[in-house]
XYZ file of C-alpha atoms in Angstrom:
550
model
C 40.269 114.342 72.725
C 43.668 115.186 73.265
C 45.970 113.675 70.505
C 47.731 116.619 68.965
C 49.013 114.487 65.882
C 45.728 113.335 65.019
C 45.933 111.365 61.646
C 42.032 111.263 61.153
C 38.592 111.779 62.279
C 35.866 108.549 62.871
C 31.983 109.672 62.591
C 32.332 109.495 65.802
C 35.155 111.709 66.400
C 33.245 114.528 64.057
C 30.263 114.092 65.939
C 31.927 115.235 69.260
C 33.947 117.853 67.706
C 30.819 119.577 65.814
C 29.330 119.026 69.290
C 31.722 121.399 71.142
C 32.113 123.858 68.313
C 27.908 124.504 69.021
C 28.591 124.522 72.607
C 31.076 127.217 72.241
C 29.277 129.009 69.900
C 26.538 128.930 72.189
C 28.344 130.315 75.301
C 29.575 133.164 72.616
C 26.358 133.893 70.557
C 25.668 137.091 72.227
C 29.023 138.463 71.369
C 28.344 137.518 67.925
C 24.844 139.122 67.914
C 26.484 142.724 69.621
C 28.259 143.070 66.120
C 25.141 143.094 63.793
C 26.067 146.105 61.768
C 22.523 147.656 62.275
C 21.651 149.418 65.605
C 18.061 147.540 65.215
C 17.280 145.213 67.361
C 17.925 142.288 64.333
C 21.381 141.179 65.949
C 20.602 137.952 66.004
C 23.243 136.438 63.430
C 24.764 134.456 66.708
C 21.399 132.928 67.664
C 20.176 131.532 64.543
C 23.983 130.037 63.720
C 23.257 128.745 66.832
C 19.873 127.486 66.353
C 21.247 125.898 62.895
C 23.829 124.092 64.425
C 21.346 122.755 67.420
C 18.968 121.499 64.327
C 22.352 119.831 63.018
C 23.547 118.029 66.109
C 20.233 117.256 66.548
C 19.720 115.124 63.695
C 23.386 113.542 63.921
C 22.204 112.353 67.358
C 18.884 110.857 66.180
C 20.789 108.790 63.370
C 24.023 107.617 65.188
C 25.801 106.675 62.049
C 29.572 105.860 62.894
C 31.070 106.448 59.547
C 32.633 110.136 58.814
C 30.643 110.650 55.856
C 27.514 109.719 56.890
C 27.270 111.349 60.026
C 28.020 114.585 57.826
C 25.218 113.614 55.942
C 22.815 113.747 58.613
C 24.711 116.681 59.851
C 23.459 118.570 56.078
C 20.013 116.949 56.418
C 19.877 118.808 59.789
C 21.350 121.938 59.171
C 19.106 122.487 56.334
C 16.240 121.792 58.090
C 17.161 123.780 60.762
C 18.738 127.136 58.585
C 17.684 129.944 60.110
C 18.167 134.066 58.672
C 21.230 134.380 56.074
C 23.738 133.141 58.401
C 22.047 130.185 59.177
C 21.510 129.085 55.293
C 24.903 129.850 54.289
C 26.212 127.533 57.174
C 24.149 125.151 56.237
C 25.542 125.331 53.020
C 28.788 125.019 54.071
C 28.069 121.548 56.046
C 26.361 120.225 52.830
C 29.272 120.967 50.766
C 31.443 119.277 53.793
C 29.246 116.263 53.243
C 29.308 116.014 49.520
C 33.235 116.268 49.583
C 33.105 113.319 51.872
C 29.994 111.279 50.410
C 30.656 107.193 51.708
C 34.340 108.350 53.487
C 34.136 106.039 56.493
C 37.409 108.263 58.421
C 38.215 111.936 57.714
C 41.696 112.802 57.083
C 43.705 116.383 56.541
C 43.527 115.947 52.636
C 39.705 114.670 52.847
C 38.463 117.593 55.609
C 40.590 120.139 53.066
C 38.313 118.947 50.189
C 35.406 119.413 51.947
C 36.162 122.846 53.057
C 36.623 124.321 49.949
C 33.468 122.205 48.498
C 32.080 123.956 51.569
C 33.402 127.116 50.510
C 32.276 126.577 46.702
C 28.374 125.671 47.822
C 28.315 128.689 49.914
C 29.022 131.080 47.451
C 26.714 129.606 44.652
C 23.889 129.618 46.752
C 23.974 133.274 46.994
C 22.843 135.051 44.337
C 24.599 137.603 44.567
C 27.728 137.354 46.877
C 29.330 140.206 49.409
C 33.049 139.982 50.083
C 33.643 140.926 53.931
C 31.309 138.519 55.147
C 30.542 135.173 56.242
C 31.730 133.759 52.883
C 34.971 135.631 52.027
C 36.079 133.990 55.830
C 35.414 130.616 54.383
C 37.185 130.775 51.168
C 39.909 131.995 53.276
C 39.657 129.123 55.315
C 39.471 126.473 52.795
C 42.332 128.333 50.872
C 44.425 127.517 54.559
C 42.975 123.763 54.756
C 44.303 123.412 51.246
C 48.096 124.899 51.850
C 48.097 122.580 55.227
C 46.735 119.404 54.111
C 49.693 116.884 54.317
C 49.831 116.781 58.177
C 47.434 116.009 60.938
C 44.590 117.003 61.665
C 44.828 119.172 64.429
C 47.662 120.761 62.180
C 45.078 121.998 59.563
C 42.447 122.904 62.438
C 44.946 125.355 63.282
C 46.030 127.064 60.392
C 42.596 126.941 59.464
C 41.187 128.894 62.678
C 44.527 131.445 62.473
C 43.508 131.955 58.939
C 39.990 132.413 59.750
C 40.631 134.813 62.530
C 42.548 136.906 59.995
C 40.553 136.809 57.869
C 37.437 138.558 60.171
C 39.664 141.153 61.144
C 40.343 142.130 57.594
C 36.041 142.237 56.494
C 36.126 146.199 57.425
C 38.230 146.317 54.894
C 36.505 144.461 52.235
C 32.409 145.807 53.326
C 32.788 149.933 54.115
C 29.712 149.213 56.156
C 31.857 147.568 58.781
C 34.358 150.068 58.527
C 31.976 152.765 59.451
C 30.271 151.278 62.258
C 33.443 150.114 63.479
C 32.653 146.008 63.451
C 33.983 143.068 61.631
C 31.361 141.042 59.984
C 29.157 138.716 62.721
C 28.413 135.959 60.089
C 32.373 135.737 59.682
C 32.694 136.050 63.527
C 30.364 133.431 64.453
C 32.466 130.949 62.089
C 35.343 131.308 63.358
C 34.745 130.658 66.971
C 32.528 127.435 65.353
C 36.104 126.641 63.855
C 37.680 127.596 67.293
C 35.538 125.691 68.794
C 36.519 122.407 67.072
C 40.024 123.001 67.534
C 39.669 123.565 71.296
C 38.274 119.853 71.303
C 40.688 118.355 69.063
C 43.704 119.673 71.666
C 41.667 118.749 74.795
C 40.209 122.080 75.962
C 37.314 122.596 77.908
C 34.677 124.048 76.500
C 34.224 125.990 79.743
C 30.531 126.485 81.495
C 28.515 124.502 79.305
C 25.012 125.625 79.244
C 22.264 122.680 80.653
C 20.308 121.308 77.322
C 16.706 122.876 78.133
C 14.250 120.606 79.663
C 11.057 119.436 77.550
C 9.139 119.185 80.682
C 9.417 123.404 80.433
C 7.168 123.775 77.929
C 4.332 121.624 79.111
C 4.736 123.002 82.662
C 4.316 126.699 80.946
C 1.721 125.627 79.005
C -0.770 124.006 81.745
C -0.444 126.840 83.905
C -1.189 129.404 81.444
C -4.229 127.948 80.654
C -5.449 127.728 83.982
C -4.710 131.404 84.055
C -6.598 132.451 80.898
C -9.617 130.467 82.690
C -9.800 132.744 85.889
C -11.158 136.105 86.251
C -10.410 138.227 83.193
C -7.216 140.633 83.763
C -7.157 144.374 84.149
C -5.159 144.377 81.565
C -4.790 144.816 78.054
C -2.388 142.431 76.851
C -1.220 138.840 77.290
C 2.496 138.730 76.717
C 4.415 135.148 76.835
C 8.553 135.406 75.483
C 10.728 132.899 75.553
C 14.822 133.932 76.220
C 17.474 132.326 75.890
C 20.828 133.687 77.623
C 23.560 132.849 80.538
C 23.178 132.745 84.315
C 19.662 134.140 84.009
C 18.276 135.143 87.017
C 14.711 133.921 87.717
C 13.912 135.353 90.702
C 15.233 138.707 89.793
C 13.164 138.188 86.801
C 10.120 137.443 88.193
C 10.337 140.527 90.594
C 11.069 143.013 87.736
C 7.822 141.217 85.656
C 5.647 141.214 89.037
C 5.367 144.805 88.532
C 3.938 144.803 84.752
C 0.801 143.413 85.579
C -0.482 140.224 86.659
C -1.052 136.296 85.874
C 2.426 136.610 86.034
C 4.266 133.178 84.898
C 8.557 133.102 85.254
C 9.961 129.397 84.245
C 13.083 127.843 83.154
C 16.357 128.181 84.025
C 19.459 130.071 83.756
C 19.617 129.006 79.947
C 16.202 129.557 78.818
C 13.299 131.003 80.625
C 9.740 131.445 79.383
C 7.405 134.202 81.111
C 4.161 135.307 80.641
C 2.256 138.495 82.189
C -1.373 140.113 81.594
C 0.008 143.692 81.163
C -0.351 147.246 79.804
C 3.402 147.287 78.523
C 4.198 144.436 76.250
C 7.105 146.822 75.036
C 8.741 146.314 78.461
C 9.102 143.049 78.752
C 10.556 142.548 75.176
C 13.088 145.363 76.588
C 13.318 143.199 79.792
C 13.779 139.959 77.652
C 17.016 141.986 75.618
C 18.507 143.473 78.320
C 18.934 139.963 79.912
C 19.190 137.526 77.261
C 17.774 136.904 73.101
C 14.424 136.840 72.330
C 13.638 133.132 70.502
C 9.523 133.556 70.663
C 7.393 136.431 71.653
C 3.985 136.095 71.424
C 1.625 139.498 72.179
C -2.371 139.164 72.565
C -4.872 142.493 72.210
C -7.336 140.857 75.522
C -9.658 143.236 74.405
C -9.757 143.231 71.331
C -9.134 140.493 70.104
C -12.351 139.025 68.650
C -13.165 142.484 66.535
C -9.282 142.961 64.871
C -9.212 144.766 62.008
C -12.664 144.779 61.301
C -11.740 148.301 60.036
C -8.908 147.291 58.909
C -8.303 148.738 54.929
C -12.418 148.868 54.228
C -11.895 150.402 50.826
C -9.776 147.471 50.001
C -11.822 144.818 50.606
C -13.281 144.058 47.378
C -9.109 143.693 46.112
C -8.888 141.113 49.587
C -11.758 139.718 48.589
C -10.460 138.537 44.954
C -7.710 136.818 46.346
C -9.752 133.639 47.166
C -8.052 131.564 45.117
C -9.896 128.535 44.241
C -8.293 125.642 46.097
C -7.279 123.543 42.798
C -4.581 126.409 41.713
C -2.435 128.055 44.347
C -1.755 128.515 48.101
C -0.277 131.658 49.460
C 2.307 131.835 52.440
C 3.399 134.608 54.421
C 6.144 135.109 57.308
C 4.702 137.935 59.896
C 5.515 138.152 63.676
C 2.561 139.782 65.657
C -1.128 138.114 65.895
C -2.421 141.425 64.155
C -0.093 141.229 61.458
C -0.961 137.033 60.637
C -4.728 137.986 60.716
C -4.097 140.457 58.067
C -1.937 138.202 56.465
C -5.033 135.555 56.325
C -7.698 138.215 55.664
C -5.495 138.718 52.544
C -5.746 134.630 51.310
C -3.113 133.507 52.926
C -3.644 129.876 53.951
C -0.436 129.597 56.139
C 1.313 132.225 58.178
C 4.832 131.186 59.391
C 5.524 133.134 62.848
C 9.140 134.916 62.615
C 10.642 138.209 61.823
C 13.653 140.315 63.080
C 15.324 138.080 65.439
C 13.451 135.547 65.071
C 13.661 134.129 61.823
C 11.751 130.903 61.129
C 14.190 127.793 60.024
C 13.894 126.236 56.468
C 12.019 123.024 57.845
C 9.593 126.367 59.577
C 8.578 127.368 55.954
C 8.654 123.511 54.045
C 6.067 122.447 57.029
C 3.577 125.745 55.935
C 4.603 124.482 52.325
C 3.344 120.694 53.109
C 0.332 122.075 54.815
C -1.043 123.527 51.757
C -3.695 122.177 50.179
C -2.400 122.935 46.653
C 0.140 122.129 44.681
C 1.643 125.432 43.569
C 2.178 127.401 45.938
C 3.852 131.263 46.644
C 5.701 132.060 49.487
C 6.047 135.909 50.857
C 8.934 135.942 53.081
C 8.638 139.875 54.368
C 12.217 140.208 55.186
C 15.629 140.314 53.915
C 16.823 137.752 56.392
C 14.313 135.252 55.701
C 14.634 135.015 51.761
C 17.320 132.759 51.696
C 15.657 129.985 54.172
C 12.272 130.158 52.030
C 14.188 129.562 48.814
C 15.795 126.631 50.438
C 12.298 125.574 51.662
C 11.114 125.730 48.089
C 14.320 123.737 46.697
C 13.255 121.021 49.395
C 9.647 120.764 48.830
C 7.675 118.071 46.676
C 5.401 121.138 45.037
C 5.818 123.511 42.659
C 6.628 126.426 44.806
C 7.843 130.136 43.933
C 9.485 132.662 46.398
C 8.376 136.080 46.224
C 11.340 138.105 47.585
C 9.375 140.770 49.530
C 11.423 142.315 52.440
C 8.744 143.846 54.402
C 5.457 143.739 55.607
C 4.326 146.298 53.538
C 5.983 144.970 50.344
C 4.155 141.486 51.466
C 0.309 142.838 51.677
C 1.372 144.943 47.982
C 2.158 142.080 46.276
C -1.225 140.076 47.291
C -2.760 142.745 45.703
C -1.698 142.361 42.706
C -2.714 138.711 42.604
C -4.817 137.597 39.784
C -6.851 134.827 40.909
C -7.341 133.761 36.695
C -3.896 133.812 36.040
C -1.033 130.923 37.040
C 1.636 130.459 39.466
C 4.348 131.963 37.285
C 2.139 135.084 35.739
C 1.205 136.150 39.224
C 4.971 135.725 40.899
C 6.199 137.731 38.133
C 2.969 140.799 38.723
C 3.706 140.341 42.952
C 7.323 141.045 42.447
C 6.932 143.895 39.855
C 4.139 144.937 42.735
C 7.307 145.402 45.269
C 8.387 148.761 44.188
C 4.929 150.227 44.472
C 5.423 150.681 48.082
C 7.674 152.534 50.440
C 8.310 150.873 54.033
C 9.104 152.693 57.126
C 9.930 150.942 60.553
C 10.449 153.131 63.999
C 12.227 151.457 66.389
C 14.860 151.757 69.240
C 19.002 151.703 68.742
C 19.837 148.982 70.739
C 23.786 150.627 70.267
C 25.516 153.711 69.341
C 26.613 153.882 65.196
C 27.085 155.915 62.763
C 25.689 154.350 59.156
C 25.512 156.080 55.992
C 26.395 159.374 57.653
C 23.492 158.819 60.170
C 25.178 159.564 63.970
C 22.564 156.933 66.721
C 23.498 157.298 70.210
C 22.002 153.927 72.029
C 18.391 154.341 73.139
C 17.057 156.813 70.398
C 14.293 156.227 68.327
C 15.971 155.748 64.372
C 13.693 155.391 60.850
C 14.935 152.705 59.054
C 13.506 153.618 54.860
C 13.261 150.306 52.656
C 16.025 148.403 55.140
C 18.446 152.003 55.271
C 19.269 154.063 58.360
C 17.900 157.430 57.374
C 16.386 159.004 60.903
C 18.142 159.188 64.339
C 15.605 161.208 66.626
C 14.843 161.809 70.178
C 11.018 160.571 69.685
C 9.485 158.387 67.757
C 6.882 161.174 66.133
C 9.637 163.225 64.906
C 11.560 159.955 63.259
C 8.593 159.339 61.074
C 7.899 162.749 60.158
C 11.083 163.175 58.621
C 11.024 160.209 57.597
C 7.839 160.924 55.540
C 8.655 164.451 54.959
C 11.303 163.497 52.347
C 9.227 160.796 50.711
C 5.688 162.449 50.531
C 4.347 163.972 47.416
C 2.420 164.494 44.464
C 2.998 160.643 43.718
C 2.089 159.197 47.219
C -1.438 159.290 48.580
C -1.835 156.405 51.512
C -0.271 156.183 54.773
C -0.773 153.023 56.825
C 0.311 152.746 60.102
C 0.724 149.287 61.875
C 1.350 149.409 65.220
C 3.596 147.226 67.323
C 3.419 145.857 70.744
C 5.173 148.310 72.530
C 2.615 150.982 71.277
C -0.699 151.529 72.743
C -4.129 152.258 71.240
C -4.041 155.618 71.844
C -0.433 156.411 71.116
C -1.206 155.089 67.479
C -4.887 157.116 66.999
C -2.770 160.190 68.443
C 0.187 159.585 65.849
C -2.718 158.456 63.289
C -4.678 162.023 63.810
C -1.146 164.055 63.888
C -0.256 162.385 60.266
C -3.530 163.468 58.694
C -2.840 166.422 59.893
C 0.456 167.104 59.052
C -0.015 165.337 55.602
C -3.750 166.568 54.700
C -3.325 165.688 51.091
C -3.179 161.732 52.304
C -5.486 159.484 53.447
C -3.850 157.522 56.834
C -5.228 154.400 58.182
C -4.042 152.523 61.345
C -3.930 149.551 62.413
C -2.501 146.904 65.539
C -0.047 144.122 63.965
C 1.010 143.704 67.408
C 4.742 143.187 66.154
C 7.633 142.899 68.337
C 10.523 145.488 68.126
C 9.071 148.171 65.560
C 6.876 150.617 67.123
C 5.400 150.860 63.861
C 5.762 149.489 60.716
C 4.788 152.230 57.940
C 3.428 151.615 54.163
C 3.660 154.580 51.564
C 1.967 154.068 48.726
């Protein structure tokens, strides 16, 4: 499109813009992720705007309605569907207040894509409890307070003032969110919606959207999936862990790839292409390839397999808490239970603990809204309570829960840890809304702890990380930089042990092997005599261990 006095937008016309604002979000989603605030590895704000705005396009594309306001109709139905982490749900929000602006508009003019921008602008903000300025939704306002001061002309006139006032406006978020300010970003939600909004304008004045990335081919996935199974029916491996990860990135290299994963271990599988490859590899270092799989590209799946133990996981696991597990057997005629947990050790706890669905997702890979209203469908109840087990994902189940045809209640726990407390507390004679109200007083009964790598150099909350050491992050704050990960937990623990706490659980993550969690295991009860420690494999990507206090 190249008319730079455009008077209006057909369904058409919005269709192809939308298009090429996901396209160049896409080529500029890692950018987007490298200015996550946090040195974890949970930069993923780029990726799962991304994702959203696949899920919308996607359903756009399915429908093929030609007038303006319906294709932003499907464009809502998609995007909600498709939300993934907080970005993803407020953007979502913004395209169904884009679509409710413009309900039955067959062309989109300057006045009518003004409306919808600051009905865009309004839904945001009201579907966030409670709102941050210096983020994602201060850059909106901003930009529907533009659209509104520029809506006599053209199109391409507002698209302009819109993306200079959105570019502004994420260059001023340090100033609004100290957070920024101190780690020396502007905010990545606001980021990633302006270059959606540059994106758009680059197509309204005829720009290319330069190096398009190749849509991924469906025949991938059944290709992966055949030969992995004729691998898991040969000779049993060496080693102790089957590792599969699916990344997503730019001008991958597979061969180089494949070398580097050759030397993990064996049944080694490298497929895809330069936009998304999948690999899988029997090995004795699942932490390395999820390092492998950052260093070249974002992690959209990871999948991690104890070979050897698989069959007889947590057997041990909590044995003086069995009869509380065993309580929560909820009879099938009052409520369901869903959690979100990434690892296979930390979804078989999930179910050991009367959960009937366990939605696979985490940091970095946050499960979309139509993710969580699938689990919700697939329960056989009625009422049902959702666990979310992480700040990012709260927000998607909520919309989930809006969406569904049950009765459904969100329990905002934002950790594993918090998650497992609040089954506990579950009363299996009491109703849906007496036990969401005891598993969200449960919450605060627990301390969580999660050891991980910097994946960049900060400073947050006065806490110096230098790239590549190991930092304690205490109920979702920076509190421990540290050269290994032993010494992060125990000061970690150090200032949060006492008189009041008396259980340490350790679940260990994928890059951390049997014996490097009995060794930390035996050093805590050590070190801490006056608390009982238990351990256990969750088998979750990223955190070397995830830690409960109670």
């Amino acid at each position: 499109m190249t008319d730079t006095n455009l008077a209006s937008l057909s369904g058409a016309d919005l269709r192809e813009m939308f298009r090429a604002a996901s396209r160049w979000l896409e080529l500029n989603k890692e950018q987007v992720n490298a200015i996550n605030v946090f040195p974890v590895p949970d930069g993923d704000t780029g990726t799962n705007m991304h994702l959203t705005m696949r899920s919308t396009m996607e359903e756009t594309d399915r429908r093929q309605d030609s007038e303006a306001g319906a294709v932003l109709a499907a464009m809502s139905h998609g995007a909600l569907m498709g939300a993934r982490g907080n970005s993803g749900v407020i953007l979502s929000q913004i395209v169904r207040g884009l679509a409710l602006a413009v309900e039955g508009v067959a062309v989109l003019d300057a006045k009518a894509l003004a409306a919808g921008l600051q009905q865009g602008s309004d839904t945001a903000y009201k579907a966030v409890t409670q709102p941050t300025e210096g983020t994602i939704l201060t850059v909106i306002r901003d930009v529907a307070s533009a659209a509104g001061d520029n809506s006599n002309g053209d199109v391409v006139a507002l698209m302009a003032a819109v993306v200079d006032a959105a570019r502004d406006s994420v260059a001023r978020t340090p100033d609004l969110l100290p957070v920024l300010a101190e780690a020396g970003v502007v905010d990545a939600g606001g980021q990633g919606l302006f270059v959606l909004l540059e994106g758009m304008l680059r197509h309204l004045r005829g720009e290319a959207i330069e190096g398009e990335a190749a849509a991924a081919d469906g025949s991938l996935e059944k290709e992966f999936l055949s030969v992995v199974e004729q691998h898991h029916q040969a000779e049993e491996s060496p080693y102790g862990y089957c590792t599969e990860v699916l990344i997503e990135g730019q001008a991958l290299s597979v061969d180089d790839l494949r070398e580097r994963v050759l030397a993990m271990g064996d049944s080694v599988l490298v497929v895809g292409d330069e936009s998304l490859l999948r690999i899988h590899v029997h090995t004795d270092d699942p932490g390395g390839l999820l390092a492998l799989g950052t260093d070249a590209g974002s992690l959209v799946q990871v999948k991690v397999d104890n070979i050897r133990r698989q069959a007889e996981r947590f057997v041990e696991l909590h044995q003086k808490r069995d009869e509380a597990a065993a309580s929560l057997s909820v009879p099938e005629s009052q409520i369901s239970f869903i959690a979100v947990a990434s690892g296979e050790g930390l979804a078989a706890l999930f179910r050991d603990f009367g959960c009937s669905q366990v939605v696979s997702g985490g940091p970095t890979m946050n499960p979309s809204t139509r993710d969580i209203l699938t689990a919700i469908e697939s329960c056989p109840t009625d009422e049902v309570l959702v666990l979310p087990n992480d700040k990012n994902i709260i927000m998607a189940a909520r919309q989930a829960a809006e969406a569904a045809q049950k009765n459904v209640v969100v329990v905002p726990s934002r950790s594993v840890p918090q998650g497992i407390m609040a089954l506990l507390a579950v009363n299996p004679e009491e109703g849906l809304d007496e036990n969401a109200r005891a598993m969200e007083d449960a919450l605060t009964d627990v301390c969580t702890i999660e050891i991980t790598t910097a994946v960049r150099s900060t400073e947050i909350g006065g806490v110096a990380v230098e790239k590549g050491q190991t930092i304690a992050v205490v109920d979702d704050e920076l509190k421990v930089a540290s050269s290994s990960p032993q010494e992060a937990l125990d000061t970690a623990l150090d200032a949060l042990t006492g008189e009041s706490t008396s259980l340490i659980t350790l679940y260990y993550g994928a890059g951390t092997t049997d014996e490097q969690a009995q060794a930390t295991a035996d050093h805590l009860r050590e070190r801490y005599a006056g608390h009982e420690v238990e351990v256990a494999a969750g088998g979750q990507p990223h955190y070397l261990y995830i830690v409960s206090l109670e």
